[in-house]
Amino acid sequence: MMEQHIDRRYEAVVFSGRDLKESEFVSCTFERCSFAHASLEEIQTNRCRFVHCDFQGAMLNASVHAGSAFENCSFVNANLFVATFTDCKMTGSDFSNANMDGITLTNGDWSY
């Protein structure tokens, strides 16, 4: 069952270790939230903003992101296998040791 989150704002919320598989996030803002080691497989984000969020060790396999911003986020050791990012802003984010096999990047800003 897909869980939908629309026009919500989260600040310093800990989602670590949670199962959010197949969730859909539309026009949500996340500031200083932790998704460390969370199950985020097949999630969809559309026009969301993640600022200083921690995705360390998170499972983002087959996730789809459109028009979202991940600013100064940590994806250290995250699994982004076959994830898709379209028109996303990824400035300042760290992808050290992340699995990016099969990732699809279309447009967007990936500058450090």
PDB file as gemmi writes it, atoms N, CA and C in Angstrom:
CRYST1    1.000    1.000    1.000  90.00  90.00  90.00 P 1                      
ATOM      1  N   MET A   1       0.835  -1.187   0.000  1.00  0.00           N  
ATOM      2  CA  MET A   1       0.000   0.000   0.000  1.00  0.00           C  
ATOM      3  C   MET A   1       0.881   1.252   0.000  1.00  0.00           C  
ATOM      4  N   MET A   2       0.676   2.122  -0.963  1.00  0.00           N  
ATOM      5  CA  MET A   2       1.491   3.324  -1.061  1.00  0.00           C  
ATOM      6  C   MET A   2       1.004   4.390  -0.083  1.00  0.00           C  
ATOM      7  N   GLU A   3       1.931   4.891   0.695  1.00  0.00           N  
ATOM      8  CA  GLU A   3       1.632   5.962   1.643  1.00  0.00           C  
ATOM      9  C   GLU A   3       1.939   7.288   0.964  1.00  0.00           C  
ATOM     10  N   GLN A   4       1.033   8.250   1.024  1.00  0.00           N  
ATOM     11  CA  GLN A   4       1.249   9.541   0.388  1.00  0.00           C  
ATOM     12  C   GLN A   4       1.481  10.627   1.425  1.00  0.00           C  
ATOM     13  N   HIS A   5       2.445  11.490   1.110  1.00  0.00           N  
ATOM     14  CA  HIS A   5       2.762  12.646   1.959  1.00  0.00           C  
ATOM     15  C   HIS A   5       2.747  13.844   1.016  1.00  0.00           C  
ATOM     16  N   ILE A   6       1.807  14.770   1.198  1.00  0.00           N  
ATOM     17  CA  ILE A   6       1.667  15.903   0.285  1.00  0.00           C  
ATOM     18  C   ILE A   6       1.725  17.211   1.065  1.00  0.00           C  
ATOM     19  N   ASP A   7       2.576  18.139   0.583  1.00  0.00           N  
ATOM     20  CA  ASP A   7       2.701  19.481   1.179  1.00  0.00           C  
ATOM     21  C   ASP A   7       2.976  19.449   2.681  1.00  0.00           C  
ATOM     22  N   ARG A   8       3.875  18.581   3.092  1.00  0.00           N  
ATOM     23  CA  ARG A   8       4.210  18.503   4.518  1.00  0.00           C  
ATOM     24  C   ARG A   8       5.608  19.049   4.769  1.00  0.00           C  
ATOM     25  N   ARG A   9       5.843  19.485   5.993  1.00  0.00           N  
ATOM     26  CA  ARG A   9       7.153  20.014   6.382  1.00  0.00           C  
ATOM     27  C   ARG A   9       7.639  19.228   7.600  1.00  0.00           C  
ATOM     28  N   TYR A  10       8.869  18.724   7.506  1.00  0.00           N  
ATOM     29  CA  TYR A  10       9.469  17.945   8.588  1.00  0.00           C  
ATOM     30  C   TYR A  10      10.792  18.599   8.983  1.00  0.00           C  
ATOM     31  N   GLU A  11      10.996  18.813  10.267  1.00  0.00           N  
ATOM     32  CA  GLU A  11      12.249  19.395  10.727  1.00  0.00           C  
ATOM     33  C   GLU A  11      12.831  18.532  11.839  1.00  0.00           C  
ATOM     34  N   ALA A  12      14.080  18.085  11.630  1.00  0.00           N  
ATOM     35  CA  ALA A  12      14.807  17.253  12.597  1.00  0.00           C  
ATOM     36  C   ALA A  12      14.025  15.995  12.990  1.00  0.00           C  
ATOM     37  N   VAL A  13      13.300  15.412  12.040  1.00  0.00           N  
ATOM     38  CA  VAL A  13      12.545  14.182  12.300  1.00  0.00           C  
ATOM     39  C   VAL A  13      13.445  12.984  11.994  1.00  0.00           C  
ATOM     40  N   VAL A  14      13.393  11.973  12.837  1.00  0.00           N  
ATOM     41  CA  VAL A  14      14.211  10.774  12.655  1.00  0.00           C  
ATOM     42  C   VAL A  14      13.361   9.672  12.019  1.00  0.00           C  
ATOM     43  N   PHE A  15      13.684   9.377  10.751  1.00  0.00           N  
ATOM     44  CA  PHE A  15      13.025   8.295  10.015  1.00  0.00           C  
ATOM     45  C   PHE A  15      13.950   7.074   9.965  1.00  0.00           C  
ATOM     46  N   SER A  16      15.062   7.134  10.667  1.00  0.00           N  
ATOM     47  CA  SER A  16      16.077   6.082  10.628  1.00  0.00           C  
ATOM     48  C   SER A  16      15.486   4.710  10.880  1.00  0.00           C  
ATOM     49  N   GLY A  17      15.858   3.760  10.019  1.00  0.00           N  
ATOM     50  CA  GLY A  17      15.433   2.385  10.189  1.00  0.00           C  
ATOM     51  C   GLY A  17      13.983   2.119   9.841  1.00  0.00           C  
ATOM     52  N   ARG A  18      13.221   3.143   9.475  1.00  0.00           N  
ATOM     53  CA  ARG A  18      11.789   2.966   9.161  1.00  0.00           C  
ATOM     54  C   ARG A  18      11.586   2.344   7.791  1.00  0.00           C  
ATOM     55  N   ASP A  19      10.469   1.692   7.602  1.00  0.00           N  
ATOM     56  CA  ASP A  19      10.101   1.108   6.322  1.00  0.00           C  
ATOM     57  C   ASP A  19       9.140   2.068   5.619  1.00  0.00           C  
ATOM     58  N   LEU A  20       9.665   2.790   4.636  1.00  0.00           N  
ATOM     59  CA  LEU A  20       8.856   3.749   3.878  1.00  0.00           C  
ATOM     60  C   LEU A  20       8.747   3.311   2.417  1.00  0.00           C  
ATOM     61  N   LYS A  21       8.956   2.004   2.164  1.00  0.00           N  
ATOM     62  CA  LYS A  21       8.903   1.474   0.803  1.00  0.00           C  
ATOM     63  C   LYS A  21       7.663   1.951   0.068  1.00  0.00           C  
ATOM     64  N   GLU A  22       7.859   2.292  -1.198  1.00  0.00           N  
ATOM     65  CA  GLU A  22       6.773   2.660  -2.113  1.00  0.00           C  
ATOM     66  C   GLU A  22       5.994   3.899  -1.692  1.00  0.00           C  
ATOM     67  N   SER A  23       6.497   4.683  -0.738  1.00  0.00           N  
ATOM     68  CA  SER A  23       5.819   5.919  -0.339  1.00  0.00           C  
ATOM     69  C   SER A  23       5.974   6.980  -1.423  1.00  0.00           C  
ATOM     70  N   GLU A  24       5.030   7.906  -1.457  1.00  0.00           N  
ATOM     71  CA  GLU A  24       5.089   9.007  -2.410  1.00  0.00           C  
ATOM     72  C   GLU A  24       5.118  10.315  -1.634  1.00  0.00           C  
ATOM     73  N   PHE A  25       6.085  11.171  -1.973  1.00  0.00           N  
ATOM     74  CA  PHE A  25       6.245  12.468  -1.325  1.00  0.00           C  
ATOM     75  C   PHE A  25       6.094  13.553  -2.389  1.00  0.00           C  
ATOM     76  N   VAL A  26       5.132  14.458  -2.213  1.00  0.00           N  
ATOM     77  CA  VAL A  26       4.881  15.520  -3.180  1.00  0.00           C  
ATOM     78  C   VAL A  26       4.944  16.868  -2.473  1.00  0.00           C  
ATOM     79  N   SER A  27       5.815  17.746  -2.963  1.00  0.00           N  
ATOM     80  CA  SER A  27       5.949  19.110  -2.424  1.00  0.00           C  
ATOM     81  C   SER A  27       6.184  19.136  -0.920  1.00  0.00           C  
ATOM     82  N   CYS A  28       7.005  18.215  -0.429  1.00  0.00           N  
ATOM     83  CA  CYS A  28       7.340  18.170   1.001  1.00  0.00           C  
ATOM     84  C   CYS A  28       8.723  18.782   1.223  1.00  0.00           C  
ATOM     85  N   THR A  29       8.952  19.300   2.420  1.00  0.00           N  
ATOM     86  CA  THR A  29      10.255  19.850   2.797  1.00  0.00           C  
ATOM     87  C   THR A  29      10.767  19.094   4.022  1.00  0.00           C  
ATOM     88  N   PHE A  30      12.026  18.672   3.944  1.00  0.00           N  
ATOM     89  CA  PHE A  30      12.683  17.952   5.036  1.00  0.00           C  
ATOM     90  C   PHE A  30      13.957  18.712   5.383  1.00  0.00           C  
ATOM     91  N   GLU A  31      14.086  19.179   6.620  1.00  0.00           N  
ATOM     92  CA  GLU A  31      15.305  19.857   7.044  1.00  0.00           C  
ATOM     93  C   GLU A  31      15.938  19.116   8.210  1.00  0.00           C  
ATOM     94  N   ARG A  32      17.215  18.792   8.055  1.00  0.00           N  
ATOM     95  CA  ARG A  32      17.996  18.097   9.087  1.00  0.00           C  
ATOM     96  C   ARG A  32      17.306  16.821   9.564  1.00  0.00           C  
ATOM     97  N   CYS A  33      16.695  16.085   8.643  1.00  0.00           N  
ATOM     98  CA  CYS A  33      16.047  14.819   8.989  1.00  0.00           C  
ATOM     99  C   CYS A  33      17.018  13.663   8.744  1.00  0.00           C  
ATOM    100  N   SER A  34      16.838  12.575   9.467  1.00  0.00           N  
ATOM    101  CA  SER A  34      17.678  11.402   9.282  1.00  0.00           C  
ATOM    102  C   SER A  34      16.857  10.251   8.694  1.00  0.00           C  
ATOM    103  N   PHE A  35      17.359   9.734   7.567  1.00  0.00           N  
ATOM    104  CA  PHE A  35      16.788   8.561   6.920  1.00  0.00           C  
ATOM    105  C   PHE A  35      17.815   7.426   6.955  1.00  0.00           C  
ATOM    106  N   ALA A  36      18.782   7.515   7.877  1.00  0.00           N  
ATOM    107  CA  ALA A  36      19.870   6.537   7.947  1.00  0.00           C  
ATOM    108  C   ALA A  36      19.313   5.118   8.068  1.00  0.00           C  
ATOM    109  N   HIS A  37      19.789   4.249   7.191  1.00  0.00           N  
ATOM    110  CA  HIS A  37      19.420   2.822   7.187  1.00  0.00           C  
ATOM    111  C   HIS A  37      17.913   2.582   7.037  1.00  0.00           C  
ATOM    112  N   ALA A  38      17.203   3.542   6.449  1.00  0.00           N  
ATOM    113  CA  ALA A  38      15.760   3.375   6.217  1.00  0.00           C  
ATOM    114  C   ALA A  38      15.524   2.607   4.913  1.00  0.00           C  
ATOM    115  N   SER A  39      14.371   1.939   4.825  1.00  0.00           N  
ATOM    116  CA  SER A  39      13.948   1.245   3.602  1.00  0.00           C  
ATOM    117  C   SER A  39      13.146   2.227   2.762  1.00  0.00           C  
ATOM    118  N   LEU A  40      13.782   2.747   1.721  1.00  0.00           N  
ATOM    119  CA  LEU A  40      13.147   3.738   0.853  1.00  0.00           C  
ATOM    120  C   LEU A  40      13.039   3.204  -0.573  1.00  0.00           C  
ATOM    121  N   GLU A  41      13.007   1.877  -0.725  1.00  0.00           N  
ATOM    122  CA  GLU A  41      12.929   1.274  -2.043  1.00  0.00           C  
ATOM    123  C   GLU A  41      11.650   1.722  -2.743  1.00  0.00           C  
ATOM    124  N   GLU A  42      11.806   2.072  -4.016  1.00  0.00           N  
ATOM    125  CA  GLU A  42      10.687   2.432  -4.887  1.00  0.00           C  
ATOM    126  C   GLU A  42       9.885   3.638  -4.417  1.00  0.00           C  
ATOM    127  N   ILE A  43      10.483   4.507  -3.556  1.00  0.00           N  
ATOM    128  CA  ILE A  43       9.765   5.738  -3.189  1.00  0.00           C  
ATOM    129  C   ILE A  43       9.758   6.673  -4.391  1.00  0.00           C  
ATOM    130  N   GLN A  44       8.825   7.614  -4.371  1.00  0.00           N  
ATOM    131  CA  GLN A  44       8.755   8.648  -5.394  1.00  0.00           C  
ATOM    132  C   GLN A  44       8.759   9.997  -4.698  1.00  0.00           C  
ATOM    133  N   THR A  45       9.628  10.902  -5.182  1.00  0.00           N  
ATOM    134  CA  THR A  45       9.597  12.275  -4.681  1.00  0.00           C  
ATOM    135  C   THR A  45       9.332  13.185  -5.875  1.00  0.00           C  
ATOM    136  N   ASN A  46       8.448  14.139  -5.678  1.00  0.00           N  
ATOM    137  CA  ASN A  46       8.114  15.081  -6.735  1.00  0.00           C  
ATOM    138  C   ASN A  46       8.101  16.482  -6.130  1.00  0.00           C  
ATOM    139  N   ARG A  47       9.005  17.338  -6.597  1.00  0.00           N  
ATOM    140  CA  ARG A  47       9.123  18.718  -6.133  1.00  0.00           C  
ATOM    141  C   ARG A  47       9.330  18.803  -4.618  1.00  0.00           C  
ATOM    142  N   CYS A  48      10.117  17.889  -4.063  1.00  0.00           N  
ATOM    143  CA  CYS A  48      10.432  17.918  -2.627  1.00  0.00           C  
ATOM    144  C   CYS A  48      11.777  18.585  -2.405  1.00  0.00           C  
ATOM    145  N   ARG A  49      12.014  19.006  -1.173  1.00  0.00           N  
ATOM    146  CA  ARG A  49      13.289  19.628  -0.832  1.00  0.00           C  
ATOM    147  C   ARG A  49      13.829  18.964   0.438  1.00  0.00           C  
ATOM    148  N   PHE A  50      15.050  18.442   0.325  1.00  0.00           N  
ATOM    149  CA  PHE A  50      15.742  17.807   1.442  1.00  0.00           C  
ATOM    150  C   PHE A  50      16.982  18.645   1.719  1.00  0.00           C  
ATOM    151  N   VAL A  51      17.088  19.213   2.919  1.00  0.00           N  
ATOM    152  CA  VAL A  51      18.218  20.082   3.254  1.00  0.00           C  
ATOM    153  C   VAL A  51      18.953  19.510   4.461  1.00  0.00           C  
ATOM    154  N   HIS A  52      20.255  19.258   4.296  1.00  0.00           N  
ATOM    155  CA  HIS A  52      21.090  18.696   5.368  1.00  0.00           C  
ATOM    156  C   HIS A  52      20.480  17.419   5.947  1.00  0.00           C  
ATOM    157  N   CYS A  53      20.014  16.532   5.079  1.00  0.00           N  
ATOM    158  CA  CYS A  53      19.432  15.271   5.538  1.00  0.00           C  
ATOM    159  C   CYS A  53      20.447  14.136   5.419  1.00  0.00           C  
ATOM    160  N   ASP A  54      20.302  13.142   6.272  1.00  0.00           N  
ATOM    161  CA  ASP A  54      21.222  12.009   6.330  1.00  0.00           C  
ATOM    162  C   ASP A  54      20.555  10.756   5.764  1.00  0.00           C  
ATOM    163  N   PHE A  55      21.091  10.282   4.622  1.00  0.00           N  
ATOM    164  CA  PHE A  55      20.597   9.060   3.991  1.00  0.00           C  
ATOM    165  C   PHE A  55      21.647   7.950   4.108  1.00  0.00           C  
ATOM    166  N   GLN A  56      22.536   8.056   5.086  1.00  0.00           N  
ATOM    167  CA  GLN A  56      23.626   7.088   5.229  1.00  0.00           C  
ATOM    168  C   GLN A  56      23.081   5.673   5.348  1.00  0.00           C  
ATOM    169  N   GLY A  57      23.541   4.786   4.452  1.00  0.00           N  
ATOM    170  CA  GLY A  57      23.148   3.387   4.494  1.00  0.00           C  
ATOM    171  C   GLY A  57      21.705   3.114   4.115  1.00  0.00           C  
ATOM    172  N   ALA A  58      20.992   4.138   3.624  1.00  0.00           N  
ATOM    173  CA  ALA A  58      19.580   3.955   3.244  1.00  0.00           C  
ATOM    174  C   ALA A  58      19.470   3.147   1.948  1.00  0.00           C  
ATOM    175  N   MET A  59      18.367   2.433   1.809  1.00  0.00           N  
ATOM    176  CA  MET A  59      18.080   1.639   0.613  1.00  0.00           C  
ATOM    177  C   MET A  59      17.129   2.453  -0.267  1.00  0.00           C  
ATOM    178  N   LEU A  60      17.666   3.007  -1.359  1.00  0.00           N  
ATOM    179  CA  LEU A  60      16.868   3.822  -2.274  1.00  0.00           C  
ATOM    180  C   LEU A  60      16.735   3.142  -3.637  1.00  0.00           C  
ATOM    181  N   ASN A  61      16.834   1.822  -3.659  1.00  0.00           N  
ATOM    182  CA  ASN A  61      16.769   1.062  -4.900  1.00  0.00           C  
ATOM    183  C   ASN A  61      15.487   1.389  -5.657  1.00  0.00           C  
ATOM    184  N   ALA A  62      15.607   1.582  -6.967  1.00  0.00           N  
ATOM    185  CA  ALA A  62      14.466   1.803  -7.859  1.00  0.00           C  
ATOM    186  C   ALA A  62      13.593   2.984  -7.435  1.00  0.00           C  
ATOM    187  N   SER A  63      14.160   3.937  -6.687  1.00  0.00           N  
ATOM    188  CA  SER A  63      13.403   5.131  -6.321  1.00  0.00           C  
ATOM    189  C   SER A  63      13.384   6.094  -7.514  1.00  0.00           C  
ATOM    190  N   VAL A  64      12.344   6.934  -7.566  1.00  0.00           N  
ATOM    191  CA  VAL A  64      12.165   7.866  -8.680  1.00  0.00           C  
ATOM    192  C   VAL A  64      11.983   9.269  -8.111  1.00  0.00           C  
ATOM    193  N   HIS A  65      12.819  10.198  -8.598  1.00  0.00           N  
ATOM    194  CA  HIS A  65      12.810  11.564  -8.078  1.00  0.00           C  
ATOM    195  C   HIS A  65      12.673  12.544  -9.240  1.00  0.00           C  
ATOM    196  N   ALA A  66      11.709  13.457  -9.157  1.00  0.00           N  
ATOM    197  CA  ALA A  66      11.489  14.436 -10.218  1.00  0.00           C  
ATOM    198  C   ALA A  66      11.374  15.841  -9.630  1.00  0.00           C  
ATOM    199  N   GLY A  67      12.241  16.732 -10.090  1.00  0.00           N  
ATOM    200  CA  GLY A  67      12.180  18.120  -9.654  1.00  0.00           C  
ATOM    201  C   GLY A  67      12.442  18.325  -8.180  1.00  0.00           C  
ATOM    202  N   SER A  68      13.103  17.355  -7.538  1.00  0.00           N  
ATOM    203  CA  SER A  68      13.394  17.461  -6.101  1.00  0.00           C  
ATOM    204  C   SER A  68      14.793  18.008  -5.879  1.00  0.00           C  
ATOM    205  N   ALA A  69      15.037  18.558  -4.701  1.00  0.00           N  
ATOM    206  CA  ALA A  69      16.350  19.084  -4.334  1.00  0.00           C  
ATOM    207  C   ALA A  69      16.871  18.332  -3.115  1.00  0.00           C  
ATOM    208  N   PHE A  70      18.120  17.880  -3.217  1.00  0.00           N  
ATOM    209  CA  PHE A  70      18.809  17.220  -2.106  1.00  0.00           C  
ATOM    210  C   PHE A  70      20.052  18.069  -1.863  1.00  0.00           C  
ATOM    211  N   GLU A  71      19.942  19.046  -0.978  1.00  0.00           N  
ATOM    212  CA  GLU A  71      21.020  20.003  -0.760  1.00  0.00           C  
ATOM    213  C   GLU A  71      21.822  19.655   0.490  1.00  0.00           C  
ATOM    214  N   ASN A  72      23.150  19.482   0.286  1.00  0.00           N  
ATOM    215  CA  ASN A  72      24.057  19.162   1.388  1.00  0.00           C  
ATOM    216  C   ASN A  72      23.601  17.934   2.169  1.00  0.00           C  
ATOM    217  N   CYS A  73      23.165  16.904   1.454  1.00  0.00           N  
ATOM    218  CA  CYS A  73      22.736  15.659   2.081  1.00  0.00           C  
ATOM    219  C   CYS A  73      23.852  14.622   2.024  1.00  0.00           C  
ATOM    220  N   SER A  74      23.820  13.664   2.923  1.00  0.00           N  
ATOM    221  CA  SER A  74      24.800  12.578   2.940  1.00  0.00           C  
ATOM    222  C   SER A  74      24.151  11.286   2.464  1.00  0.00           C  
ATOM    223  N   PHE A  75      24.723  10.732   1.382  1.00  0.00           N  
ATOM    224  CA  PHE A  75      24.283   9.441   0.855  1.00  0.00           C  
ATOM    225  C   PHE A  75      25.403   8.404   1.032  1.00  0.00           C  
ATOM    226  N   VAL A  76      26.254   8.604   2.037  1.00  0.00           N  
ATOM    227  CA  VAL A  76      27.372   7.703   2.288  1.00  0.00           C  
ATOM    228  C   VAL A  76      26.853   6.283   2.508  1.00  0.00           C  
ATOM    229  N   ASN A  77      27.403   5.337   1.752  1.00  0.00           N  
ATOM    230  CA  ASN A  77      27.026   3.916   1.834  1.00  0.00           C  
ATOM    231  C   ASN A  77      25.552   3.646   1.504  1.00  0.00           C  
ATOM    232  N   ALA A  78      24.873   4.593   0.863  1.00  0.00           N  
ATOM    233  CA  ALA A  78      23.475   4.378   0.473  1.00  0.00           C  
ATOM    234  C   ALA A  78      23.410   3.492  -0.765  1.00  0.00           C  
ATOM    235  N   ASN A  79      22.295   2.817  -0.964  1.00  0.00           N  
ATOM    236  CA  ASN A  79      22.093   1.986  -2.142  1.00  0.00           C  
ATOM    237  C   ASN A  79      21.120   2.696  -3.074  1.00  0.00           C  
ATOM    238  N   LEU A  80      21.652   3.202  -4.208  1.00  0.00           N  
ATOM    239  CA  LEU A  80      20.848   3.930  -5.191  1.00  0.00           C  
ATOM    240  C   LEU A  80      20.717   3.109  -6.469  1.00  0.00           C  
ATOM    241  N   PHE A  81      20.765   1.781  -6.349  1.00  0.00           N  
ATOM    242  CA  PHE A  81      20.696   0.882  -7.501  1.00  0.00           C  
ATOM    243  C   PHE A  81      19.453   1.178  -8.349  1.00  0.00           C  
ATOM    244  N   VAL A  82      19.645   1.426  -9.613  1.00  0.00           N  
ATOM    245  CA  VAL A  82      18.621   1.783 -10.618  1.00  0.00           C  
ATOM    246  C   VAL A  82      17.669   2.911 -10.186  1.00  0.00           C  
ATOM    247  N   ALA A  83      18.144   3.824  -9.350  1.00  0.00           N  
ATOM    248  CA  ALA A  83      17.357   5.006  -8.989  1.00  0.00           C  
ATOM    249  C   ALA A  83      17.349   5.975 -10.174  1.00  0.00           C  
ATOM    250  N   THR A  84      16.305   6.786 -10.264  1.00  0.00           N  
ATOM    251  CA  THR A  84      16.162   7.754 -11.349  1.00  0.00           C  
ATOM    252  C   THR A  84      15.994   9.155 -10.766  1.00  0.00           C  
ATOM    253  N   PHE A  85      16.829  10.083 -11.255  1.00  0.00           N  
ATOM    254  CA  PHE A  85      16.758  11.484 -10.829  1.00  0.00           C  
ATOM    255  C   PHE A  85      16.557  12.342 -12.073  1.00  0.00           C  
ATOM    256  N   THR A  86      15.421  13.043 -12.158  1.00  0.00           N  
ATOM    257  CA  THR A  86      15.118  13.898 -13.300  1.00  0.00           C  
ATOM    258  C   THR A  86      14.946  15.332 -12.823  1.00  0.00           C  
ATOM    259  N   ASP A  87      15.741  16.242 -13.390  1.00  0.00           N  
ATOM    260  CA  ASP A  87      15.665  17.667 -13.036  1.00  0.00           C  
ATOM    261  C   ASP A  87      15.830  17.903 -11.535  1.00  0.00           C  
ATOM    262  N   CYS A  88      16.730  17.159 -10.905  1.00  0.00           N  
ATOM    263  CA  CYS A  88      16.959  17.305  -9.463  1.00  0.00           C  
ATOM    264  C   CYS A  88      18.196  18.143  -9.178  1.00  0.00           C  
ATOM    265  N   LYS A  89      18.170  18.824  -8.059  1.00  0.00           N  
ATOM    266  CA  LYS A  89      19.307  19.615  -7.585  1.00  0.00           C  
ATOM    267  C   LYS A  89      19.975  18.812  -6.476  1.00  0.00           C  
ATOM    268  N   MET A  90      21.248  18.500  -6.665  1.00  0.00           N  
ATOM    269  CA  MET A  90      21.964  17.646  -5.709  1.00  0.00           C  
ATOM    270  C   MET A  90      23.180  18.370  -5.119  1.00  0.00           C  
ATOM    271  N   THR A  91      23.197  19.688  -5.142  1.00  0.00           N  
ATOM    272  CA  THR A  91      24.379  20.453  -4.766  1.00  0.00           C  
ATOM    273  C   THR A  91      24.837  20.175  -3.338  1.00  0.00           C  
ATOM    274  N   GLY A  92      26.150  19.966  -3.219  1.00  0.00           N  
ATOM    275  CA  GLY A  92      26.776  19.768  -1.916  1.00  0.00           C  
ATOM    276  C   GLY A  92      26.544  18.407  -1.294  1.00  0.00           C  
ATOM    277  N   SER A  93      25.896  17.493  -2.005  1.00  0.00           N  
ATOM    278  CA  SER A  93      25.627  16.174  -1.424  1.00  0.00           C  
ATOM    279  C   SER A  93      26.808  15.233  -1.595  1.00  0.00           C  
ATOM    280  N   ASP A  94      26.983  14.329  -0.628  1.00  0.00           N  
ATOM    281  CA  ASP A  94      28.115  13.401  -0.578  1.00  0.00           C  
ATOM    282  C   ASP A  94      27.638  11.987  -0.890  1.00  0.00           C  
ATOM    283  N   PHE A  95      28.214  11.407  -1.954  1.00  0.00           N  
ATOM    284  CA  PHE A  95      27.840  10.059  -2.394  1.00  0.00           C  
ATOM    285  C   PHE A  95      28.973   9.055  -2.171  1.00  0.00           C  
ATOM    286  N   SER A  96      29.829   9.294  -1.178  1.00  0.00           N  
ATOM    287  CA  SER A  96      30.962   8.410  -0.906  1.00  0.00           C  
ATOM    288  C   SER A  96      30.495   6.986  -0.650  1.00  0.00           C  
ATOM    289  N   ASN A  97      31.100   6.035  -1.350  1.00  0.00           N  
ATOM    290  CA  ASN A  97      30.811   4.605  -1.199  1.00  0.00           C  
ATOM    291  C   ASN A  97      29.356   4.228  -1.456  1.00  0.00           C  
ATOM    292  N   ALA A  98      28.607   5.088  -2.146  1.00  0.00           N  
ATOM    293  CA  ALA A  98      27.211   4.756  -2.471  1.00  0.00           C  
ATOM    294  C   ALA A  98      27.188   3.823  -3.680  1.00  0.00           C  
ATOM    295  N   ASN A  99      26.236   2.896  -3.709  1.00  0.00           N  
ATOM    296  CA  ASN A  99      26.050   2.032  -4.871  1.00  0.00           C  
ATOM    297  C   ASN A  99      25.189   2.806  -5.860  1.00  0.00           C  
ATOM    298  N   MET A 100      25.806   3.205  -6.987  1.00  0.00           N  
ATOM    299  CA  MET A 100      25.088   3.980  -7.988  1.00  0.00           C  
ATOM    300  C   MET A 100      24.974   3.191  -9.293  1.00  0.00           C  
ATOM    301  N   ASP A 101      25.023   1.865  -9.218  1.00  0.00           N  
ATOM    302  CA  ASP A 101      24.905   1.028 -10.408  1.00  0.00           C  
ATOM    303  C   ASP A 101      23.538   1.229 -11.051  1.00  0.00           C  
ATOM    304  N   GLY A 102      23.529   1.471 -12.351  1.00  0.00           N  
ATOM    305  CA  GLY A 102      22.283   1.580 -13.094  1.00  0.00           C  
ATOM    306  C   GLY A 102      21.496   2.849 -12.843  1.00  0.00           C  
ATOM    307  N   ILE A 103      22.103   3.837 -12.164  1.00  0.00           N  
ATOM    308  CA  ILE A 103      21.407   5.089 -11.852  1.00  0.00           C  
ATOM    309  C   ILE A 103      21.154   5.874 -13.147  1.00  0.00           C  
ATOM    310  N   THR A 104      20.020   6.563 -13.208  1.00  0.00           N  
ATOM    311  CA  THR A 104      19.686   7.389 -14.371  1.00  0.00           C  
ATOM    312  C   THR A 104      19.596   8.843 -13.926  1.00  0.00           C  
ATOM    313  N   LEU A 105      20.416   9.691 -14.554  1.00  0.00           N  
ATOM    314  CA  LEU A 105      20.438  11.114 -14.229  1.00  0.00           C  
ATOM    315  C   LEU A 105      20.023  11.889 -15.471  1.00  0.00           C  
ATOM    316  N   THR A 106      18.959  12.663 -15.374  1.00  0.00           N  
ATOM    317  CA  THR A 106      18.501  13.470 -16.502  1.00  0.00           C  
ATOM    318  C   THR A 106      18.436  14.920 -16.056  1.00  0.00           C  
ATOM    319  N   ASN A 107      19.273  15.748 -16.674  1.00  0.00           N  
ATOM    320  CA  ASN A 107      19.362  17.173 -16.329  1.00  0.00           C  
ATOM    321  C   ASN A 107      19.687  17.350 -14.844  1.00  0.00           C  
ATOM    322  N   GLY A 108      19.323  18.477 -14.280  1.00  0.00           N  
ATOM    323  CA  GLY A 108      19.584  18.717 -12.861  1.00  0.00           C  
ATOM    324  C   GLY A 108      20.936  19.344 -12.599  1.00  0.00           C  
ATOM    325  N   ASP A 109      21.226  19.611 -11.339  1.00  0.00           N  
ATOM    326  CA  ASP A 109      22.468  20.244 -10.894  1.00  0.00           C  
ATOM    327  C   ASP A 109      23.152  19.339  -9.882  1.00  0.00           C  
ATOM    328  N   TRP A 110      24.280  18.747 -10.296  1.00  0.00           N  
ATOM    329  CA  TRP A 110      25.032  17.821  -9.457  1.00  0.00           C  
ATOM    330  C   TRP A 110      26.378  18.409  -9.029  1.00  0.00           C  
ATOM    331  N   SER A 111      26.485  19.739  -9.042  1.00  0.00           N  
ATOM    332  CA  SER A 111      27.761  20.359  -8.669  1.00  0.00           C  
ATOM    333  C   SER A 111      27.983  20.215  -7.166  1.00  0.00           C  
ATOM    334  N   TYR A 112      29.277  20.241  -6.779  1.00  0.00           N  
ATOM    335  CA  TYR A 112      29.566  20.140  -5.357  1.00  0.00           C  
ATOM    336  C   TYR A 112      29.689  21.544  -4.817  1.00  0.00           C  
TER     337      TYR A 112                                                      
END                                                                             
